[in-house]
Tab-separated table of C-alpha atoms and ligand atoms in Angstrom:
chain	number	residue	atom	x	y	z
A	1	MET	CA	0.110	11.501	-37.172
A	2	SER	CA	2.875	12.890	-39.390
A	3	ARG	CA	4.623	11.634	-42.481
A	4	TYR	CA	7.780	12.483	-40.808
A	5	TRP	CA	7.133	9.719	-38.069
A	6	SER	CA	8.984	6.232	-38.299
A	7	SER	CA	6.485	3.328	-38.673
A	8	LEU	CA	7.347	2.243	-35.225
A	9	VAL	CA	6.095	5.420	-33.837
A	10	HIS	CA	2.942	5.025	-35.738
A	11	ARG	CA	2.413	1.603	-34.265
A	12	LEU	CA	3.098	2.609	-30.627
A	13	THR	CA	0.381	2.796	-27.881
A	14	PRO	CA	2.225	4.756	-24.892
A	15	TYR	CA	1.565	4.130	-21.348
A	16	VAL	CA	-0.640	6.742	-19.794
A	17	PRO	CA	0.493	7.674	-16.194
A	18	GLY	CA	-1.899	8.744	-13.504
A	19	GLU	CA	-2.520	12.467	-13.667
A	20	GLN	CA	-0.411	14.887	-11.716
A	21	PRO	CA	-3.170	17.954	-11.393
A	22	LYS	CA	-1.502	20.993	-10.333
A	23	LEU	CA	-4.626	21.914	-8.041
A	24	PRO	CA	-3.962	22.981	-4.512
A	25	ASN	CA	-5.301	21.027	-1.523
A	26	LEU	CA	-5.907	17.945	-3.716
A	27	VAL	CA	-6.208	14.676	-1.856
A	28	LYS	CA	-3.958	12.782	-4.195
A	29	LEU	CA	-4.489	9.050	-3.871
A	30	ASN	CA	-3.999	8.034	-7.553
A	31	THR	CA	-0.413	7.186	-8.243
A	32	ASN	CA	0.743	5.345	-5.129
A	33	GLU	CA	3.221	7.789	-4.052
A	34	ASN	CA	4.131	7.803	-0.315
A	35	PRO	CA	2.422	10.355	1.589
A	36	TYR	CA	5.358	10.900	3.850
A	37	PRO	CA	8.458	12.786	3.089
A	38	PRO	CA	11.680	10.887	2.422
A	39	SER	CA	14.340	10.480	4.956
A	40	PRO	CA	15.819	13.790	6.070
A	41	GLN	CA	19.156	12.660	5.243
A	42	VAL	CA	18.109	12.772	1.547
A	43	GLN	CA	17.823	16.400	1.662
A	44	ALA	CA	21.173	16.719	3.612
A	45	ALA	CA	23.013	14.640	0.961
A	46	ILE	CA	21.536	16.501	-1.977
A	47	ALA	CA	22.682	19.816	-0.296
A	48	ALA	CA	26.162	18.326	0.268
A	49	GLU	CA	26.267	17.527	-3.334
A	50	LEU	CA	25.388	21.128	-4.286
A	51	ALA	CA	27.801	22.576	-1.853
A	52	ASN	CA	30.341	25.293	-3.157
A	53	GLY	CA	27.966	26.747	-5.560
A	54	GLY	CA	27.211	23.335	-7.153
A	55	GLN	CA	30.687	22.910	-8.314
A	56	SER	CA	30.358	19.054	-8.574
A	57	LEU	CA	27.685	19.464	-11.304
A	58	ARG	CA	30.239	20.680	-13.635
A	59	LEU	CA	31.521	16.985	-13.966
A	60	TYR	CA	29.466	13.830	-15.159
A	61	PRO	CA	28.269	11.556	-12.475
A	62	ASP	CA	29.725	8.220	-11.930
A	63	PRO	CA	28.390	6.114	-14.950
A	64	ASN	CA	28.271	3.000	-12.856
A	65	ALA	CA	26.728	4.767	-9.699
A	66	ASP	CA	29.202	2.573	-7.774
A	67	LEU	CA	28.310	4.010	-4.446
A	68	LEU	CA	24.629	3.358	-4.798
A	69	LYS	CA	25.253	-0.252	-5.906
A	70	GLN	CA	27.384	-0.820	-2.805
A	71	ALA	CA	24.684	0.734	-0.540
A	72	ILE	CA	21.975	-1.584	-2.319
A	73	ALA	CA	24.159	-4.619	-2.124
A	74	ALA	CA	24.887	-3.844	1.796
A	75	ARG	CA	21.088	-3.751	2.266
A	76	TYR	CA	20.921	-7.366	0.930
A	77	ALA	CA	23.973	-8.538	2.677
A	78	GLU	CA	22.099	-11.158	4.563
A	79	PHE	CA	21.408	-12.753	1.103
A	80	GLY	CA	25.029	-12.361	-0.105
A	81	ILE	CA	24.389	-10.032	-2.746
A	82	SER	CA	27.505	-8.310	-4.070
A	83	ARG	CA	27.746	-4.929	-5.979
A	84	GLN	CA	28.154	-6.788	-9.391
A	85	GLN	CA	24.810	-8.142	-8.680
A	86	VAL	CA	23.129	-4.864	-8.747
A	87	PHE	CA	21.937	-2.578	-11.763
A	88	VAL	CA	20.505	0.863	-11.380
A	89	GLY	CA	18.518	3.050	-13.625
A	90	ASN	CA	16.416	6.137	-13.932
A	91	GLY	CA	13.372	4.837	-12.129
A	92	SER	CA	12.318	1.123	-12.381
A	93	ASP	CA	10.506	2.142	-15.423
A	94	GLU	CA	13.777	2.556	-17.191
A	95	VAL	CA	15.300	-0.622	-15.678
A	96	LEU	CA	12.206	-2.502	-16.713
A	97	ALA	CA	12.781	-0.946	-20.380
A	98	HIS	CA	16.169	-2.491	-20.475
A	99	VAL	CA	15.103	-5.719	-19.016
A	100	PHE	CA	12.568	-6.311	-21.823
A	101	VAL	CA	15.186	-5.612	-24.584
A	102	ALA	CA	18.062	-7.419	-22.764
A	103	LEU	CA	16.426	-10.268	-21.230
A	104	LEU	CA	12.829	-10.800	-22.634
A	105	ARG	CA	13.208	-10.355	-26.354
A	106	HIS	CA	13.466	-13.979	-27.786
A	107	GLU	CA	11.626	-15.991	-30.246
A	108	LEU	CA	8.887	-17.365	-27.760
A	109	PRO	CA	6.463	-14.895	-26.603
A	110	ILE	CA	6.814	-13.787	-22.925
A	111	LEU	CA	3.925	-14.342	-20.255
A	112	PHE	CA	2.358	-11.980	-17.861
A	113	PRO	CA	-1.035	-11.820	-16.064
A	114	ASP	CA	-4.039	-10.438	-17.900
A	115	ILE	CA	-4.411	-7.804	-15.091
A	116	THR	CA	-1.190	-6.438	-14.380
A	117	TYR	CA	1.186	-3.237	-14.823
A	118	SER	CA	0.127	-1.693	-17.944
A	119	PHE	CA	3.531	-0.703	-19.065
A	120	TYR	CA	4.436	-4.293	-19.840
A	121	PRO	CA	2.551	-4.602	-22.980
A	122	VAL	CA	3.913	-0.956	-24.024
A	123	TYR	CA	7.573	-2.100	-23.756
A	124	CYS	CA	6.581	-5.170	-25.863
A	125	GLY	CA	5.128	-2.738	-28.454
A	126	LEU	CA	8.337	-0.599	-28.528
A	127	TYR	CA	10.593	-3.489	-28.646
A	128	ASP	CA	8.680	-5.704	-30.907
A	129	ILE	CA	8.273	-8.398	-28.252
A	130	ALA	CA	5.401	-11.092	-28.625
A	131	TYR	CA	3.549	-11.708	-25.518
A	132	ARG	CA	0.564	-13.924	-24.256
A	133	THR	CA	-1.480	-12.944	-21.148
A	134	VAL	CA	-2.423	-15.532	-18.702
A	135	PRO	CA	-5.677	-14.803	-16.674
A	136	LEU	CA	-5.677	-14.111	-12.996
A	137	ALA	CA	-8.009	-16.505	-10.932
A	138	ASP	CA	-11.343	-15.265	-10.130
A	139	ASP	CA	-10.104	-13.952	-6.851
A	140	PHE	CA	-7.305	-12.136	-8.893
A	141	GLY	CA	-4.598	-14.169	-7.458
A	142	ILE	CA	-1.818	-15.428	-9.947
A	143	ARG	CA	-1.836	-19.208	-10.420
A	144	VAL	CA	1.501	-20.401	-11.040
A	145	GLU	CA	0.074	-23.698	-12.326
A	146	ASP	CA	-1.219	-21.786	-15.341
A	147	TYR	CA	2.230	-20.593	-16.521
A	148	THR	CA	2.894	-23.856	-18.564
A	149	ALA	CA	3.372	-22.541	-21.939
A	150	ALA	CA	7.068	-22.518	-23.165
A	151	ASN	CA	8.031	-18.890	-23.054
A	152	GLY	CA	10.635	-16.346	-23.850
A	153	GLY	CA	10.409	-15.094	-20.060
A	154	ILE	CA	7.807	-14.304	-17.442
A	155	ILE	CA	7.075	-10.953	-15.690
A	156	PHE	CA	4.768	-9.671	-13.048
A	157	PRO	CA	4.727	-7.475	-10.029
A	158	ASN	CA	4.620	-9.079	-6.717
A	159	PRO	CA	2.546	-7.869	-4.959
A	160	ASN	CA	0.596	-7.509	-8.362
A	161	ALA	CA	-0.773	-4.170	-9.662
A	162	PRO	CA	-3.474	-2.932	-9.615
A	163	THR	CA	-4.740	-5.665	-7.457
A	164	GLY	CA	-2.394	-5.464	-4.462
A	165	CYS	CA	-2.364	-9.341	-4.244
A	166	LEU	CA	0.828	-11.050	-3.103
A	167	LEU	CA	2.318	-14.525	-4.170
A	168	PRO	CA	4.384	-16.198	-1.599
A	169	LEU	CA	8.092	-16.859	-2.293
A	170	ALA	CA	7.403	-20.657	-2.436
A	171	ALA	CA	5.184	-20.153	-5.557
A	172	ILE	CA	7.961	-17.972	-7.214
A	173	GLU	CA	10.370	-20.825	-6.556
A	174	GLN	CA	8.052	-23.221	-8.243
A	175	LEU	CA	7.963	-20.972	-11.200
A	176	LEU	CA	11.738	-20.680	-11.480
A	177	ALA	CA	12.301	-24.488	-11.280
A	178	ALA	CA	9.524	-24.970	-14.047
A	179	HIS	CA	11.022	-22.423	-16.330
A	180	ARG	CA	14.728	-22.771	-16.196
A	181	ALA	CA	15.085	-21.820	-19.770
A	182	SER	CA	13.844	-18.475	-19.235
A	183	VAL	CA	14.169	-15.378	-17.198
A	184	LEU	CA	11.678	-14.689	-14.482
A	185	VAL	CA	11.211	-10.919	-13.631
A	186	VAL	CA	9.541	-10.099	-10.440
A	187	ASP	CA	8.780	-6.325	-10.117
A	188	GLU	CA	8.894	-5.605	-6.402
A	189	ALA	CA	7.594	-2.035	-6.631
A	190	TYR	CA	5.417	-2.639	-3.572
A	191	VAL	CA	6.860	-5.529	-1.867
A	192	ASP	CA	7.967	-3.296	1.262
A	193	PHE	CA	4.538	-2.963	2.277
A	194	GLY	CA	3.762	-6.605	2.942
A	195	GLY	CA	5.839	-8.941	1.079
A	196	GLU	CA	8.994	-10.976	1.304
A	197	SER	CA	11.615	-9.981	-1.279
A	198	ALA	CA	12.643	-12.463	-3.864
A	199	VAL	CA	16.066	-10.986	-3.506
A	200	ALA	CA	16.653	-14.063	-0.981
A	201	LEU	CA	16.415	-16.498	-3.840
A	202	VAL	CA	18.757	-14.640	-6.409
A	203	ASN	CA	21.764	-16.717	-5.514
A	204	ARG	CA	19.993	-20.023	-5.774
A	205	HIS	CA	18.362	-19.112	-9.239
A	206	PRO	CA	20.295	-17.927	-12.322
A	207	ASN	CA	17.074	-17.217	-14.049
A	208	LEU	CA	15.802	-14.670	-11.574
A	209	LEU	CA	15.672	-10.933	-11.739
A	210	VAL	CA	14.158	-8.835	-9.076
A	211	VAL	CA	13.206	-5.313	-9.883
A	212	HIS	CA	12.772	-2.624	-7.306
A	213	THR	CA	12.192	1.209	-6.990
A	214	LEU	CA	12.762	4.031	-4.591
A	215	SER	CA	9.601	5.679	-5.935
A	216	LYS	CA	7.219	3.993	-3.220
A	217	SER	CA	8.526	2.748	-0.112
A	218	ARG	CA	11.303	5.329	0.012
A	219	SER	CA	9.206	8.153	-0.871
A	220	LEU	CA	11.315	9.287	-3.930
A	221	ALA	CA	9.108	9.193	-6.912
A	222	GLY	CA	10.377	12.606	-7.914
A	223	LEU	CA	14.021	11.345	-7.894
A	224	ARG	CA	13.681	8.625	-10.395
A	225	VAL	CA	15.741	5.883	-9.001
A	226	GLY	CA	15.011	2.066	-9.578
A	227	TYR	CA	17.429	-1.081	-9.499
A	228	ALA	CA	17.507	-4.691	-10.303
A	229	VAL	CA	19.221	-7.545	-8.496
A	230	GLY	CA	20.236	-10.792	-10.220
A	231	GLN	CA	23.118	-13.057	-10.915
A	232	SER	CA	25.999	-11.018	-12.721
A	233	ASP	CA	25.405	-12.408	-16.259
A	234	LEU	CA	21.944	-10.952	-16.103
A	235	ILE	CA	23.359	-7.706	-14.734
A	236	GLU	CA	25.894	-7.651	-17.524
A	237	ALA	CA	23.171	-7.909	-20.122
A	238	LEU	CA	21.458	-4.912	-18.602
A	239	ASP	CA	24.787	-2.950	-18.570
A	240	ARG	CA	25.329	-3.587	-22.251
A	241	VAL	CA	22.003	-2.124	-22.981
A	242	LYS	CA	22.383	0.818	-20.866
A	243	ASN	CA	25.812	1.535	-22.248
A	244	SER	CA	24.111	1.443	-25.820
A	245	PHE	CA	21.386	4.020	-24.676
A	246	ASN	CA	22.568	6.389	-22.037
A	247	SER	CA	25.863	5.936	-19.908
A	248	TYR	CA	24.672	8.485	-17.117
A	249	PRO	CA	20.774	7.300	-16.218
A	250	LEU	CA	21.529	8.657	-12.775
A	251	ASP	CA	22.634	12.225	-12.139
A	252	ARG	CA	24.738	13.262	-9.009
A	253	LEU	CA	21.689	14.499	-7.033
A	254	ALA	CA	19.907	11.231	-7.417
A	255	ILE	CA	22.762	9.115	-6.635
A	256	ALA	CA	23.570	11.103	-3.311
A	257	GLY	CA	19.845	11.121	-2.397
A	258	ALA	CA	19.372	7.476	-3.303
A	259	VAL	CA	22.420	6.500	-1.185
A	260	ALA	CA	21.121	8.458	1.810
A	261	ALA	CA	17.689	6.855	1.514
A	262	ILE	CA	18.796	3.226	1.309
A	263	GLY	CA	21.089	4.143	4.477
A	264	ASP	CA	18.290	5.188	6.658
A	265	GLN	CA	16.760	2.015	7.809
A	266	GLU	CA	14.839	3.714	10.868
A	267	HIS	CA	12.986	6.244	8.583
A	268	PHE	CA	12.005	3.474	6.077
A	269	GLU	CA	10.694	1.105	8.705
A	270	LYS	CA	8.868	3.860	10.438
A	271	THR	CA	7.196	5.229	7.355
A	272	ARG	CA	6.360	1.827	5.760
A	273	GLN	CA	4.686	0.728	8.943
A	274	ALA	CA	2.772	3.823	9.166
A	275	VAL	CA	1.311	2.976	5.515
A	276	ILE	CA	0.581	-0.588	6.608
A	277	SER	CA	-1.430	0.343	9.593
A	278	SER	CA	-3.374	3.168	7.696
A	279	ARG	CA	-4.090	0.464	5.177
A	280	GLU	CA	-5.632	-2.007	7.576
A	281	VAL	CA	-7.767	1.040	9.142
A	282	LEU	CA	-8.819	2.094	5.668
A	283	ARG	CA	-9.804	-1.325	4.586
A	284	ASP	CA	-12.134	-1.790	7.629
A	285	ALA	CA	-13.754	1.557	7.076
A	286	LEU	CA	-14.163	0.800	3.333
A	287	GLN	CA	-15.808	-2.515	4.148
A	288	ALA	CA	-17.939	-0.914	6.745
A	289	LEU	CA	-19.347	1.348	3.749
A	290	GLY	CA	-20.183	-1.987	1.871
A	291	PHE	CA	-17.059	-2.039	-0.558
A	292	SER	CA	-15.551	-5.313	-1.155
A	293	VAL	CA	-11.751	-4.998	-0.753
A	294	LEU	CA	-9.158	-7.294	-2.236
A	295	PRO	CA	-6.314	-8.281	0.321
A	296	SER	CA	-3.395	-5.962	-0.269
A	297	ALA	CA	0.126	-6.292	0.568
A	298	ALA	CA	0.619	-2.934	-1.209
A	299	ASN	CA	0.482	0.806	-0.518
A	300	PHE	CA	-2.888	0.878	-2.199
A	301	ILE	CA	-6.219	-0.851	-1.795
A	302	PHE	CA	-8.319	-2.416	-4.757
A	303	ALA	CA	-11.966	-2.049	-3.969
A	304	ARG	CA	-15.397	-2.215	-5.393
A	305	HIS	CA	-18.847	-1.330	-4.263
A	306	PRO	CA	-21.578	-3.850	-5.190
A	307	ARG	CA	-24.123	-1.147	-5.958
A	308	ARG	CA	-22.122	1.816	-7.322
A	309	ASP	CA	-20.409	2.266	-10.694
A	310	ALA	CA	-16.610	2.750	-10.107
A	311	GLY	CA	-16.353	5.443	-12.798
A	312	GLN	CA	-19.194	7.365	-11.109
A	313	LEU	CA	-17.567	6.912	-7.703
A	314	ALA	CA	-14.335	8.188	-8.974
A	315	ALA	CA	-15.928	11.214	-10.757
A	316	ALA	CA	-17.814	11.918	-7.398
A	317	LEU	CA	-14.731	11.887	-5.224
A	318	ARG	CA	-13.044	14.015	-7.943
A	319	GLN	CA	-15.725	16.652	-7.424
A	320	ARG	CA	-14.789	16.837	-3.708
A	321	GLY	CA	-11.021	17.121	-4.525
A	322	ILE	CA	-10.085	13.511	-4.025
A	323	ILE	CA	-8.414	11.563	-6.964
A	324	VAL	CA	-8.184	7.836	-7.034
A	325	ARG	CA	-7.529	5.704	-10.024
A	326	HIS	CA	-10.066	3.993	-12.096
A	327	PHE	CA	-9.014	1.641	-15.186
A	328	LYS	CA	-11.601	1.079	-17.869
A	329	LEU	CA	-10.130	-2.486	-18.498
A	330	PRO	CA	-11.825	-5.766	-18.643
A	331	ARG	CA	-12.566	-7.595	-15.465
A	332	ILE	CA	-11.693	-4.549	-13.315
A	333	ASP	CA	-13.677	-1.608	-14.513
A	334	GLN	CA	-15.803	-1.810	-11.395
A	335	TYR	CA	-12.811	-1.198	-9.210
A	336	LEU	CA	-11.208	1.753	-7.679
A	337	ARG	CA	-7.483	1.661	-6.844
A	338	ILE	CA	-6.915	3.790	-3.755
A	339	THR	CA	-3.296	4.822	-2.611
A	340	ILE	CA	-2.755	4.864	1.136
A	341	GLY	CA	-2.502	8.466	2.222
A	342	THR	CA	-2.021	9.939	5.710
A	343	ASP	CA	-4.563	9.111	8.291
A	344	THR	CA	-6.077	12.549	7.479
A	345	GLN	CA	-6.412	11.792	3.868
A	346	CYS	CA	-7.882	8.405	4.490
A	347	LYS	CA	-10.605	10.049	6.865
A	348	LEU	CA	-11.301	12.799	4.230
A	349	LEU	CA	-11.799	9.933	1.692
A	350	VAL	CA	-13.959	7.810	3.943
A	351	ALA	CA	-16.157	10.858	4.750
A	352	ALA	CA	-16.588	11.636	1.014
A	353	LEU	CA	-17.551	8.288	0.237
A	354	ARG	CA	-20.037	8.152	3.279
A	355	GLU	CA	-21.599	11.287	1.672
A	356	ILE	CA	-21.645	10.015	-1.867
A	357	LEU	CA	-23.142	6.654	-0.885
A	358	LYS	CA	-25.690	8.215	1.409
A	359	PRO	CA	-28.691	7.817	-1.102
A	360	ASP	CA	-27.758	4.271	-1.136
A	361	GLN	CA	-28.757	3.645	2.532
A	362	PRO	CA	-32.490	2.363	2.651
A	363	THR	CA	-34.485	5.254	3.586
A	364	MET	CA	-37.704	4.985	5.894
A	365	LYS	CA	-39.825	5.431	2.814
A	366	ALA	CA	-38.219	2.807	0.868
A	367	MET	CA	-38.201	0.358	3.914
A	368	ASN	CA	-41.959	1.088	4.354
A	369	SER	CA	-42.875	0.466	0.555
A	370	ALA	CA	-40.756	-2.868	1.000
A	371	ILE	CA	-43.127	-3.813	3.763
B	401	LIG	C1	5.358	2.409	-9.762
B	401	LIG	C2	5.612	1.264	-10.464
B	401	LIG	C3	6.831	1.123	-11.041
B	401	LIG	C4	7.605	2.294	-11.566
B	401	LIG	O1	8.448	2.800	-10.847
B	401	LIG	P1	9.325	4.162	-11.177
B	401	LIG	O2	10.551	3.562	-10.258
B	401	LIG	O3	8.748	5.232	-10.428
B	401	LIG	O4	9.582	4.117	-12.539
B	401	LIG	C5	7.184	-0.188	-11.760
B	401	LIG	N1	6.356	-1.210	-11.492
B	401	LIG	C6	5.171	-1.010	-10.994
B	401	LIG	C7	4.546	-2.364	-10.872
B	401	LIG	C8	4.819	0.035	-10.383
B	401	LIG	O5	3.745	0.084	-9.615
């Protein structure tokens, strides 16, 4: 606290990202990064951008990142998406920040699930946007029937975070039709691991904005690239905010790397399929250890053990050099969110959990005394 702070800063409750410890040999399953390297073409493209002693870095990058917008539009060619329907930013967190102020800041409160990406209420605090949360069903699914209130907009991730639960496109269409007066933002950070993208609906729905990131399914969390797809007037709103904030959110290396990543469909398919199959193996292994596991369409699993405190499990894993995410929040404080790692990392996790849970197995003595 300081007398030099603005009153807004006094009021803020900033987002706390998962930790990035500097310990070696850590099995890091806490921030949903991809365990596989990005496409080798990313490295080549960045190296090419740095050629001739990094000459090009003298010059500002393209403020509109046109090459990248073109690459993204081409990826969605089957849905008739043009370059004018794409917005890019410094990670999808920055894209989302602009979305909140450009499209979700109205008289009426916005709606999002009670359990969801915890950055949403943070943006509301930053931009003074009223919000109401809508409880998830008992199975942690989003019930579109519950989104009835008049609103200044609706936002949720699909699949949702940190549950991994997927809403089918038909349910999203239902919401779009029921709320034509406000924008529905679908945050598709994890959609490549098991969902169908709502970008398919963009040209039929003027109130739909789909937000995406290269951090998860393209293995580029460190490059900071995110984008949004919507009809051109929504994109124009985002551009107006961006050009009132930072004209050059993506640097030259990020643009070059992102274009290369979007272009390498083969690497994308291979790595996302590897994550999906590891997820299915890990789910079975956790269930065999007694965990209940929510159905996940993401690159993480949300699981709880009926007899072990989630906070204590996370601490015991940490002692063994494995970090997972535990949220001390209502309804989910007995769950662990576990990022899908390589098969080796998943095996280390399962072995550690087996050891931690061992005292839980009924011993001979306990069984005898039970009889
Ligand atoms: C990871 C994540 C983001 C942020 O991604 P960046 O592009 O790395 O900023 C946004 N939304 C959700 C739901 C996420 O899980």
